[in-house]
XYZ file of C-alpha atoms in Angstrom:
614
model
C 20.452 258.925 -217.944
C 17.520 261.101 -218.066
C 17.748 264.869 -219.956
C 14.830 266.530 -218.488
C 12.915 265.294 -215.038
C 9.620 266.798 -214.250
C 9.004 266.758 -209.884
C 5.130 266.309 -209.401
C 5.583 267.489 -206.089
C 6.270 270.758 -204.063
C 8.149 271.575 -200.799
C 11.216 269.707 -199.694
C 11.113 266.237 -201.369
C 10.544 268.475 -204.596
C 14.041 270.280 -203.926
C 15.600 267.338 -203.020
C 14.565 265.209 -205.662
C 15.527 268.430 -207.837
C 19.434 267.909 -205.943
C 19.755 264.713 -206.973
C 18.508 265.537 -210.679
C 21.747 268.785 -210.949
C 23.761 266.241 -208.953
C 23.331 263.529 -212.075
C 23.492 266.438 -214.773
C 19.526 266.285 -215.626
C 17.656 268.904 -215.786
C 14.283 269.691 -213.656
C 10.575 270.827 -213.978
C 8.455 272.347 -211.168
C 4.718 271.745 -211.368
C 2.730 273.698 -208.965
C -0.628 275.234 -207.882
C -1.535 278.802 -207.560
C -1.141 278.621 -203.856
C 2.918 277.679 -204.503
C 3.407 280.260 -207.076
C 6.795 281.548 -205.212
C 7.478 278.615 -203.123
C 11.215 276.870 -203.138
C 10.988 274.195 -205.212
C 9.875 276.880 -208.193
C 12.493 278.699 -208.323
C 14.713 275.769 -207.644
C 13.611 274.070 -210.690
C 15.096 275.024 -213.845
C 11.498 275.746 -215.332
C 7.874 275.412 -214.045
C 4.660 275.675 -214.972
C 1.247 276.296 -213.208
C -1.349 273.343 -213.089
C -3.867 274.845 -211.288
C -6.022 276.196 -208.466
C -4.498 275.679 -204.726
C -6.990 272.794 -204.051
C -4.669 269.590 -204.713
C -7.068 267.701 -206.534
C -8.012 270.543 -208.849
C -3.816 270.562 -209.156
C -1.285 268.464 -207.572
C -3.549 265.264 -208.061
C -4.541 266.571 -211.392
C -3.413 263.343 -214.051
C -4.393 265.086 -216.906
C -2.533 268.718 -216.208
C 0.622 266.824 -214.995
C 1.445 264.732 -217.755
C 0.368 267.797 -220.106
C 3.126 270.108 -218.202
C 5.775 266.849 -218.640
C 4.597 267.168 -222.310
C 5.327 270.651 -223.044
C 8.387 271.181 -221.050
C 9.623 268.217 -222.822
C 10.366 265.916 -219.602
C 11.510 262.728 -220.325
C 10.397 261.042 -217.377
C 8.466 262.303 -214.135
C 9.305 261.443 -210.712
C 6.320 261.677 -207.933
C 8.596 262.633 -204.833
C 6.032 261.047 -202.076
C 2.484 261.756 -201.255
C 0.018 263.620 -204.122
C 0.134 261.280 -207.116
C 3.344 258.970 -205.602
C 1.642 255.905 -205.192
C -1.490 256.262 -207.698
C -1.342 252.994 -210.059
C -3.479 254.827 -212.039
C -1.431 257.971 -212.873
C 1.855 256.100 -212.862
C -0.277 253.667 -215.916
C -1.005 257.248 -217.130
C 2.496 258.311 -217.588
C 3.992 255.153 -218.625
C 1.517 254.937 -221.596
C 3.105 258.267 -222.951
C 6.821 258.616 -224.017
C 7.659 259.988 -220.472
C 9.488 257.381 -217.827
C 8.074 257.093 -214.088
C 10.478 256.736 -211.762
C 9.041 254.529 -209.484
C 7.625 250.680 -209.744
C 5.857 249.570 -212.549
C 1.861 250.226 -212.323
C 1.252 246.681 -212.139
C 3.282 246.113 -208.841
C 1.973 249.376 -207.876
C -2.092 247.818 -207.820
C -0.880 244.781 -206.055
C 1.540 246.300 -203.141
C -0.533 249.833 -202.997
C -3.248 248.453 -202.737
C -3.479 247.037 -199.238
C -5.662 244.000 -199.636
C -3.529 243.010 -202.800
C -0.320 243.747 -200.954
C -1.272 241.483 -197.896
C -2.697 238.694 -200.154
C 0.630 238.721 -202.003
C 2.545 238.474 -198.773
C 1.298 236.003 -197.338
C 1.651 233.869 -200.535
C 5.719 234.236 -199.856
C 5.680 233.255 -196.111
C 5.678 237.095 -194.797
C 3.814 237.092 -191.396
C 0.741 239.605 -191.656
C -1.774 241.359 -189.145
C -5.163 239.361 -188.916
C -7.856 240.687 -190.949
C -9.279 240.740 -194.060
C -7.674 240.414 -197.744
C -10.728 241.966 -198.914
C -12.175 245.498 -199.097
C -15.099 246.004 -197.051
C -17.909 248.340 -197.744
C -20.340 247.990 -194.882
C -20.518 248.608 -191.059
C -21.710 245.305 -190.467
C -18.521 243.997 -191.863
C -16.585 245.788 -190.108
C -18.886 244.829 -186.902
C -18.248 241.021 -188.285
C -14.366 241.404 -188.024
C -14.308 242.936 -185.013
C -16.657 240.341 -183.177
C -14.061 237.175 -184.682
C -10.855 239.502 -183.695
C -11.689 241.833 -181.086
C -11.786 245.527 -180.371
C -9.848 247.631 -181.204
C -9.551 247.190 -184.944
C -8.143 249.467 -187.879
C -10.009 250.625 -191.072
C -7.758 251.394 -193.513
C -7.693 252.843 -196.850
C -6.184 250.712 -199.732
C -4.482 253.832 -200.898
C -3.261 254.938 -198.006
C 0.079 256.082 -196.468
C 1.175 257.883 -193.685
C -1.267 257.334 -191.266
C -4.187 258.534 -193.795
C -7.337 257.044 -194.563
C -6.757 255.028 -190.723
C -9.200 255.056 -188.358
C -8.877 253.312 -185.119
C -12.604 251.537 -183.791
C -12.847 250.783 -180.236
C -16.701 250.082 -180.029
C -19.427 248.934 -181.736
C -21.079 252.788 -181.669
C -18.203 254.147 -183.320
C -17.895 251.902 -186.338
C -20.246 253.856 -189.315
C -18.442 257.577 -188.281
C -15.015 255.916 -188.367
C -15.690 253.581 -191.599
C -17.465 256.596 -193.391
C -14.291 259.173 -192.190
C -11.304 256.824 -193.485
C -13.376 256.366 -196.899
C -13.603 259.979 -197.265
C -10.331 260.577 -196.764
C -9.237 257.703 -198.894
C -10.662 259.289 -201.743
C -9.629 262.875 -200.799
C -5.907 262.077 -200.439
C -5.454 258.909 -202.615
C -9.001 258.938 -205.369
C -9.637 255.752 -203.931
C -12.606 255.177 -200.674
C -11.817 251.432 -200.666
C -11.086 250.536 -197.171
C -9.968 246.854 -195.176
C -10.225 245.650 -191.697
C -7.284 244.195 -189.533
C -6.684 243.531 -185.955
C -5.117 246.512 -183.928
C -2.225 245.598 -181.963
C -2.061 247.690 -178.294
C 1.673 248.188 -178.073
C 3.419 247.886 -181.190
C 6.586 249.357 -182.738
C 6.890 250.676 -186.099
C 9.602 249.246 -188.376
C 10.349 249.675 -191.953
C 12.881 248.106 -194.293
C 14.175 250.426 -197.505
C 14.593 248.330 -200.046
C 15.906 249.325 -204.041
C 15.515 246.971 -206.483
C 16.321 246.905 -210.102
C 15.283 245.833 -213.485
C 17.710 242.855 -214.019
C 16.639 241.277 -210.746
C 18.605 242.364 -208.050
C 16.904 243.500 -205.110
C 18.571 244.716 -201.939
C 17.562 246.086 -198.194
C 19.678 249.080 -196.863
C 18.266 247.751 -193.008
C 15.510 249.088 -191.170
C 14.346 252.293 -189.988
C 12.133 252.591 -186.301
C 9.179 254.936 -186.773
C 7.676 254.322 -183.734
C 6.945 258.170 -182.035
C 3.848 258.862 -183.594
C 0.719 261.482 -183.202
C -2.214 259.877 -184.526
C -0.512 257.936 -186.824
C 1.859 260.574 -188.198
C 5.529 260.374 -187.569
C 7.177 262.277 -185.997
C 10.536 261.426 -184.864
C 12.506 258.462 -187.076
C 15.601 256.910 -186.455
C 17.928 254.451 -188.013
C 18.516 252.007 -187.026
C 15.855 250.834 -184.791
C 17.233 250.614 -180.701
C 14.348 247.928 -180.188
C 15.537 244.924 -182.209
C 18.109 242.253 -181.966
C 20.352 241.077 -184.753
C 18.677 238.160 -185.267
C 15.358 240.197 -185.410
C 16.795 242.391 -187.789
C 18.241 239.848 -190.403
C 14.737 238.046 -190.427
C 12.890 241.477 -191.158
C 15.377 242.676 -193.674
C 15.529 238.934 -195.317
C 11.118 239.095 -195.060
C 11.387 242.109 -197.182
C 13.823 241.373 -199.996
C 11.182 238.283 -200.298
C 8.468 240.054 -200.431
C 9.058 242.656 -203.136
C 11.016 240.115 -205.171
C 7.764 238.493 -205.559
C 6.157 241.527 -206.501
C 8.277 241.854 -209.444
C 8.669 245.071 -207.588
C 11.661 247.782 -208.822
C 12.455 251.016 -207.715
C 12.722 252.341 -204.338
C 10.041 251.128 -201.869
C 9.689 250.549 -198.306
C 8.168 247.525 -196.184
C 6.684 248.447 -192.808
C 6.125 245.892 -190.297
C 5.180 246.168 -187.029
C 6.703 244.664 -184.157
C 5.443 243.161 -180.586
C 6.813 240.525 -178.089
C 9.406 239.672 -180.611
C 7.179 239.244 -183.584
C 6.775 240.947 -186.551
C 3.988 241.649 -189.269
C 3.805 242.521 -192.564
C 1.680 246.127 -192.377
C 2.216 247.518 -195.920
C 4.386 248.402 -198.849
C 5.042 252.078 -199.400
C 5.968 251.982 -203.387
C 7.467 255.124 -203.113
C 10.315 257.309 -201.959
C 9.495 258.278 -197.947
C 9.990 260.953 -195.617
C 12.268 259.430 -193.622
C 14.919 257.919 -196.671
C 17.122 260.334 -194.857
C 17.763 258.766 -192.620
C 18.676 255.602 -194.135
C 20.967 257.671 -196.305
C 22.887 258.944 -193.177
C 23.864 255.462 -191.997
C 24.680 253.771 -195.117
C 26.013 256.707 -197.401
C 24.025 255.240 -200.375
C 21.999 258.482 -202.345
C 18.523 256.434 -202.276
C 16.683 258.943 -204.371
C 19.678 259.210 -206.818
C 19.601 255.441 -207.136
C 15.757 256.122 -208.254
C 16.782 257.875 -211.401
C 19.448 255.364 -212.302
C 17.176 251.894 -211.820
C 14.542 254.166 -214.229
C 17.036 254.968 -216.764
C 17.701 251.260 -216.962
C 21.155 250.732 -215.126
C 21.792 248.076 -212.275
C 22.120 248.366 -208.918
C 26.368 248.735 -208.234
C 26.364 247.030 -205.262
C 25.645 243.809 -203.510
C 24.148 243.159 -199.794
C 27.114 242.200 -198.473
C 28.146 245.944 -199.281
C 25.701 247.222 -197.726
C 26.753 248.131 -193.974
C 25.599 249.985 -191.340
C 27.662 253.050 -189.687
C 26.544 255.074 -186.417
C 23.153 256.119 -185.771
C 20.312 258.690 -187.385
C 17.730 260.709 -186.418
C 15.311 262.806 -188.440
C 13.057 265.620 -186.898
C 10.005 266.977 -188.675
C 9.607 270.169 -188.300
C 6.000 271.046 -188.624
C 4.086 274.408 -188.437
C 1.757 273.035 -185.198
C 1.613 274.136 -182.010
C 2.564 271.156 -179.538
C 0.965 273.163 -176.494
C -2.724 273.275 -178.298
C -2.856 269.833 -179.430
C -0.864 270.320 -182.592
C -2.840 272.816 -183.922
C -2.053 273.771 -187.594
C -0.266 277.020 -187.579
C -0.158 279.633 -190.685
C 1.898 283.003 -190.735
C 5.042 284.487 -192.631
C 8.562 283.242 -191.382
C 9.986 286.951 -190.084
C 13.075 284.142 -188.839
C 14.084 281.247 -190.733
C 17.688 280.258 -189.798
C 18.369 276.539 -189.675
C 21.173 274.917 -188.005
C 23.915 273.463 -189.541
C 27.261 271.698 -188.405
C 28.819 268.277 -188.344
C 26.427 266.089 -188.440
C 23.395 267.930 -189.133
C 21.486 268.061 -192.595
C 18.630 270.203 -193.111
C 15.862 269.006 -196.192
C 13.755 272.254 -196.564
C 12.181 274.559 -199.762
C 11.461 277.771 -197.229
C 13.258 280.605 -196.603
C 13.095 283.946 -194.735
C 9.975 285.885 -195.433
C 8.069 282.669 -196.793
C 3.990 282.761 -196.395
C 3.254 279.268 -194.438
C -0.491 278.648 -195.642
C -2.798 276.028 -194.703
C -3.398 274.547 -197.867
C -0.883 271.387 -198.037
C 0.752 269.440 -195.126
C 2.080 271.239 -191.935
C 5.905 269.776 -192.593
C 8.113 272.834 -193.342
C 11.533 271.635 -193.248
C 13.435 268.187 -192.008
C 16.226 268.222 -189.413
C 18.255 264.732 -189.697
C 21.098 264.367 -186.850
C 23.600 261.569 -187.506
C 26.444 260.667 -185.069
C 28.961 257.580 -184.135
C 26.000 256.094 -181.627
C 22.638 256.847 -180.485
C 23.480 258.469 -176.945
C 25.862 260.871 -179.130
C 22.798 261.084 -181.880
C 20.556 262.456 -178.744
C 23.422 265.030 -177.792
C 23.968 266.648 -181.039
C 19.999 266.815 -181.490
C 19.644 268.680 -178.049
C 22.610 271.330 -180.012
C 21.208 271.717 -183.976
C 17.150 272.117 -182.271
C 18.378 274.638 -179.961
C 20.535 276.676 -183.338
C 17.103 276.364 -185.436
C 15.946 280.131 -184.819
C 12.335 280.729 -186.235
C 9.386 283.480 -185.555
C 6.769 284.107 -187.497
C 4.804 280.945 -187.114
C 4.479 278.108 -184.354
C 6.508 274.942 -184.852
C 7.005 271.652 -182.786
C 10.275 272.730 -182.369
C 9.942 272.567 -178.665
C 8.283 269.588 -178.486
C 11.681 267.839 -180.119
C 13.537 269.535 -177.685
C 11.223 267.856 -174.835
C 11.311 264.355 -175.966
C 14.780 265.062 -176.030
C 14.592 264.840 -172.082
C 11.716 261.942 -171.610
C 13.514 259.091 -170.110
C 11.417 256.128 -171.720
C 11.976 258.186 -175.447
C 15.987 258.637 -174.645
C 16.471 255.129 -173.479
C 14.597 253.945 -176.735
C 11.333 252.101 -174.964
C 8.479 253.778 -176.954
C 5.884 252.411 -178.965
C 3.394 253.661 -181.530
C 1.162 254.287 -178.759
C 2.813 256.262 -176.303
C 2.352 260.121 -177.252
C -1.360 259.363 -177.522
C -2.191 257.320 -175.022
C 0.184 257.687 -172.346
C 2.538 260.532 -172.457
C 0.209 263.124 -170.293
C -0.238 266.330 -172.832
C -0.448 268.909 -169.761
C 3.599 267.648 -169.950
C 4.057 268.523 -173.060
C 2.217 271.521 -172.512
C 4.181 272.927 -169.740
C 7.539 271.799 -171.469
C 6.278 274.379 -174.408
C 5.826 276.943 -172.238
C 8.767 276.404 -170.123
C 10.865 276.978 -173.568
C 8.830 280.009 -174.607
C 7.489 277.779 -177.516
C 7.682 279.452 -180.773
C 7.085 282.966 -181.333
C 4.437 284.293 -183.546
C 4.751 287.670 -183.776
C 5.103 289.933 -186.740
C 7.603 292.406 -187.564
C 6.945 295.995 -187.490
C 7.536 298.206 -189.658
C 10.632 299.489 -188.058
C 12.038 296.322 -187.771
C 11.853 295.639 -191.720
C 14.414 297.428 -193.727
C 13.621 299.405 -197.189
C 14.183 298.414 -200.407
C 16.516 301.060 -201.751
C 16.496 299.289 -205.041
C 13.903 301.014 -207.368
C 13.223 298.273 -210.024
C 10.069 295.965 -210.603
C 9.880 292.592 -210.732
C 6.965 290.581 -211.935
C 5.762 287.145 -212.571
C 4.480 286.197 -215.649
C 2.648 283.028 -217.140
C 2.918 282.425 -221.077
C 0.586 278.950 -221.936
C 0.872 278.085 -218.007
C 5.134 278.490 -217.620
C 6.883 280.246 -215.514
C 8.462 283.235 -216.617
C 10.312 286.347 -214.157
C 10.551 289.817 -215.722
C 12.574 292.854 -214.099
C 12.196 295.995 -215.352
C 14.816 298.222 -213.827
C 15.245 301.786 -212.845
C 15.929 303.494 -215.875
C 13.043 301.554 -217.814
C 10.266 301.022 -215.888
C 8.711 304.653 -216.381
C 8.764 303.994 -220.125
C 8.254 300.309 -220.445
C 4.123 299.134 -220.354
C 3.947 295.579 -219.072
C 4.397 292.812 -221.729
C 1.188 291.342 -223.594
C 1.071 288.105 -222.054
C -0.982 287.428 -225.879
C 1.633 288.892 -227.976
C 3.503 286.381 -230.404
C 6.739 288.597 -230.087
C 6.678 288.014 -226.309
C 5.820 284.453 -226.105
C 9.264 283.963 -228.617
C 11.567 286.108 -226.726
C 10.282 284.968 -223.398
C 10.994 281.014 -224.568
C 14.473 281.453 -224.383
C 15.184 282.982 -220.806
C 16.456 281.010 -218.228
C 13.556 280.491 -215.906
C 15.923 279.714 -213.222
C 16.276 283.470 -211.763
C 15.128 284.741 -208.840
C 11.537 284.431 -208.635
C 9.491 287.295 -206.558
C 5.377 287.448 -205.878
C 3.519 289.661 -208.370
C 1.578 292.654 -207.995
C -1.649 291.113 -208.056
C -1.890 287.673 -206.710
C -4.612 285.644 -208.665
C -7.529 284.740 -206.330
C -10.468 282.840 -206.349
C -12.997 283.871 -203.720
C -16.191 282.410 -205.216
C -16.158 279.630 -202.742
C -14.541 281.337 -200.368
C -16.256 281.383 -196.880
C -15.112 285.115 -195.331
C -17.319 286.312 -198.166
C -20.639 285.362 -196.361
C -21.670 288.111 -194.373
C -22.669 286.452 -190.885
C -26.008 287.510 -189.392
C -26.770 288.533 -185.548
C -26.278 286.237 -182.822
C -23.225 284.754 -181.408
C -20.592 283.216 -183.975
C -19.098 279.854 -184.302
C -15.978 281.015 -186.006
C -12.897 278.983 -187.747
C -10.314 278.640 -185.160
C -7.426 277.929 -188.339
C -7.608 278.286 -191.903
C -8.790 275.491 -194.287
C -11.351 273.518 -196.024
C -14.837 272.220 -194.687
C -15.059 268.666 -195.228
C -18.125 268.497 -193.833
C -21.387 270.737 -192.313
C -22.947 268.733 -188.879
C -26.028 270.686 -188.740
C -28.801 272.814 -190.299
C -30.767 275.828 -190.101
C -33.412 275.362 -186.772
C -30.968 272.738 -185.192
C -31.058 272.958 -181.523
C -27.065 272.097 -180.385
C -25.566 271.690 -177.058
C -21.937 272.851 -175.559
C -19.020 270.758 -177.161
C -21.030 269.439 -180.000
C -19.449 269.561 -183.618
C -20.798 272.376 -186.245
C -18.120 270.913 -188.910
C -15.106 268.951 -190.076
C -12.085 271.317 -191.162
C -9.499 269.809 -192.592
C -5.925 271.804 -192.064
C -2.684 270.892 -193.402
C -3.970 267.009 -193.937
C -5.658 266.994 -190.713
C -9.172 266.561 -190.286
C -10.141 269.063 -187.286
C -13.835 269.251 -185.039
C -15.339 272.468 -185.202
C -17.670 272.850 -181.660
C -19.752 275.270 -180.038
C -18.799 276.600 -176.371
C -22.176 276.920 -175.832
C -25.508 275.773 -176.602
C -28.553 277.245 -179.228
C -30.173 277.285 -182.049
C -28.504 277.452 -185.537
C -30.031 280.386 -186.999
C -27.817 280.744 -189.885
C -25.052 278.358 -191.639
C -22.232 280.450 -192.960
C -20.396 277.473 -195.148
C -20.917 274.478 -197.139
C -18.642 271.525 -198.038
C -15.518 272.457 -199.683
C -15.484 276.164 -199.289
C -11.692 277.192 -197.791
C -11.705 279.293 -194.717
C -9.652 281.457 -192.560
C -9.009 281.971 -188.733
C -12.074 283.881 -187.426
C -14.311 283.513 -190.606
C -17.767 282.358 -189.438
C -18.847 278.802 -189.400
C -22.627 279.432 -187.663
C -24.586 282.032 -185.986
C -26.616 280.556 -183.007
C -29.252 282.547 -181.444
């Protein structure tokens, strides 16, 4: 087994990957960006070091400062939770060229199953039904037009590095086809560095099943049986369960059996997931997630097998324990992601500082999370605060003890979709397990959702006063300090501080003594926060007229007009993307642009100015 681990991720997989590591006696590394500088999973890990500025790829998806952080902590291997750099062939080529292991498949099996084209090429080639479409990467509207004329609209671009419902756009006429091609290959190469997209058929009423599979390196592969991910908001999940309530046995055996065959002849080892989807009592082959997921949870709740554990072993070289025979099924799972959004406003991205955090617990209820009480939700990284996963003896006892551990989970401070759970919770085609991927989108009415927020007083935003916050009657000083990028925490007490000038961050002495604390205490925000407001939109003073302002904070993906444009009501100024979400920016009402406050790429906040129209 591994001695050191370095987590290239943050929030909750981070921590939990982190669990697993104390569980199995290894130690962990945080990695993080100056926007995480006090988050969870740093002062979970048992040291961590900064890679950079809050923009992921200037951090997170950083190769180069990664592997150097796995270097100088000494890591012996790196694990990529999921998302960020999980299922980059290049990076995971990157690390296994150095003396660090990656826990996860090779980099070979990564470019054929990550790859989407690759991935449906190679099933296909062992008798794994597949969507219609192409096995090539297309680069042109008229291709896409092509496809669509021999298949039919809809159809689905997708990215070839995608995951998680990014880098998928859905066409449903000709006119649409350049915007949608041109928005999944940006985001391709904003979330995965990779704008290669492919064309399949879109199926109208589909469900959404995946098979976790583990394999290892002396040929054994095995399926722990199927999750059903099929309540989705434009292609995000949102509520999964285990197992699914839509398929037979026979059904499930064949899926299960599809998958096994499909990895094993992807030389594929590691943890990994198949996803299929199923209509009219047929499945297809969709993709291979070569990665840990979301979701694993629930998996783990019905089987009692430690996926992410299992992870570490396979990498360290030891075989998988168990055969499929052992691997059985008990009672049912459900996971609930709880995201900072507001389910009354379209599932707006929400930001603010948790005044409540208190999750619930009891039998049957885990809770994956890396916030606490007090914690600054920002806008840089995905909405997802925290996981509830309900397990019980059956579904309809599943769906009772959710309705209990949603109603415990007490947060204000920032919206969640809290109430939204607690909603579907009481939809009749949802309870009696009849859903598709296309229901919430398409044909559960959002004015009911709306008015189920309301009726449960959604989730309060509302900041404490200052008579509701108690003083600190502790006089000492705590600060955070960085020596060559790590992590270090320095108190200086009562008696001291007076005396004591902050440590030379330069000095050799300090740099010596400082290597030998345990960079496990309690970490705490320093005095001055490092900022970097060069390309920072709220610095451009906005001219006369009325404003077009940011209605979330951000980054602008893209600017829709110009100086002199003449715009109408409704029609888009910019692209923000929030929290992995790309978001429309329009005007209530019509003019002329007479000034354009932001360009691509600068980061926003609520209210900062987009345009001035005269």
């Amino acid at each position: 087994m591994f001695n050191k681990v370095l987590v290239a991720n943050r929030g909750e997989i981070a921590v939990r990957v982190m669990r697993a590591c104390d569980e199995l006696g290894v130690q962990t590394v945080a990695v993080y960006s100056e926007a995480d500088r006090n988050a969870g999973h740093v002062q979970y890990a048992d040291e961590a070091y900064n890679i950079g500025p809050a923009r992921a790829a200037d951090s997170y998806l950083n190769h180069d400062a990664v592997i150097a952080a796995g270097n100088q902590a000494g890591a012996d291997a790196i694990h990529p939770g999921y998302g960020f750099l999980a299922e980059n062939a290049t990076f995971a080529a990157a690390v296994e060229s150095t003396d660090m292991t990656w826990i996860g498949p090779s980099s070979d099996a990564m470019a054929q199953l990550g790859e989407k084209t690759k991935a449906r090429s190679l099933m296909q080639s062992a008798d794994v039904p597949v969507v219609p479409g192409t096995t090539d990467p297309v680069k042109s509207a008229s291709e896409v037009e092509s496809i669509a004329a021999e298949y039919g609209y809809p159809v689905a671009i997708k990215a070839e590095g995608g995951g998680g419902g990014r880098g998928l756009q859905v066409v449903r006429e000709t006119d649409d086809v350049e915007s949608q091609l041109e928005t999944a290959q940006r985001e391709g190469e904003a979330y995965f560095d990779n704008d290669s997209v492919y064309v399949e058929k879109y199926l109208d009423e589909p469900r959404h099943i995946e098979v976790q599979i583990i394999a290892d390196h002396h040929g054994n592969v095995r399926h722990l049986g199927e999750r059903d991910c099929s309540l989705q908001r434009r292609h995000q999940k949102v509520i999964e369960e285990a197992p699914s309530p839509a398929l037979s046995p026979d059904l499930r055996d064949e899926i299960g059996e599809a998958a096994r065959r499909g990895v094993q002849a992807a030389a594929y080892t590691n943890a990994g997931t198949v996803e299929f989807l199923v209509e009219d009592g047929e499945f297809y082959f969709m993709e291979v997630n070569t990665r840990i997921q979301v979701e694993h949870t629930v998996t783990e709740a019905i089987t009692g097998i430690d996926i992410v554990k299992w992870q570490l072993r396979v990498a360290a070289g030891e075989p998988l324990s168990f055969e499929q025979s052992d691997v059985i099924t008990d009672g049912h799972a459900i996971e609930y992601r709880i995201n900072a959004e507001r389910p009354d406003a379209d599932f707006t991205p929400t930001t603010g500082t948790l005044t409540t955090y208190d999750p619930p617990g009891g039998i049957g209820v885990r809770v994956d999370d890396a916030v606490r009480q007090g914690d600054s939700i920002g806008g840089d990284y995905d909405s997802m605060i925290a996981k509830v996963i309900v397990s019980a003896n059956n579904r309809a006892e599943c769906l009772a003890r959710s309705e209990r551990a949603l109603a415990e989970f007490d947060i204000d401070g920032i919206e969640t979709i809290i109430p939204f759970h607690q909603f579907m919770l009481t939809d009749e085609r949802f309870c009696n397990g009849e859903h598709t991927t296309k229901y919430l989108d398409h044909e559960l009415d959002p004015e009911r959702i709306k008015r189920a927020v309301e009726q449960r007083g959604g989730s309060t935003s509302d900041e404490l006063s200052s008579d509701d916050v108690g003083s600190n009657d502790t006089i000492e000083r705590a600060f955070t300090v960085e020596v060559n990028n790590k992590r270090f925490d320095v108190t200086l007490t009562e008696e001291t501080a007076p005396e004591v000038p902050l440590p030379d961050l330069e000095s050799d002495a300090f740099e010596a003594a400082s290597s030998d604390s345990n960079s496990r205490s309690t970490r705490s925000r320093p005095d001055e926060a490092l900022t970097d407001t060069e390309n920072d939109a709220s610095t451009v003073a906005a001219g006369d007229g009325e404003e077009v302002s940011a209605d979330m904070q951000g980054t602008i993906l893209s600017v829709e007009v110009t100086e002199d444009d003449t715009i109408e009501a409704g029609d888009v100024v910019c692209v923000l993307e929030a929290m992995k979400m790309e978001n429309d920016i329009t005007c209530e009402r019509g003019g002329t642009v007479s000034q354009v406050c932001v360009s691509a790429g600068d980061s926003v906040d609520t209210g900062d100015p987009i345009v001035i129209l005269e």
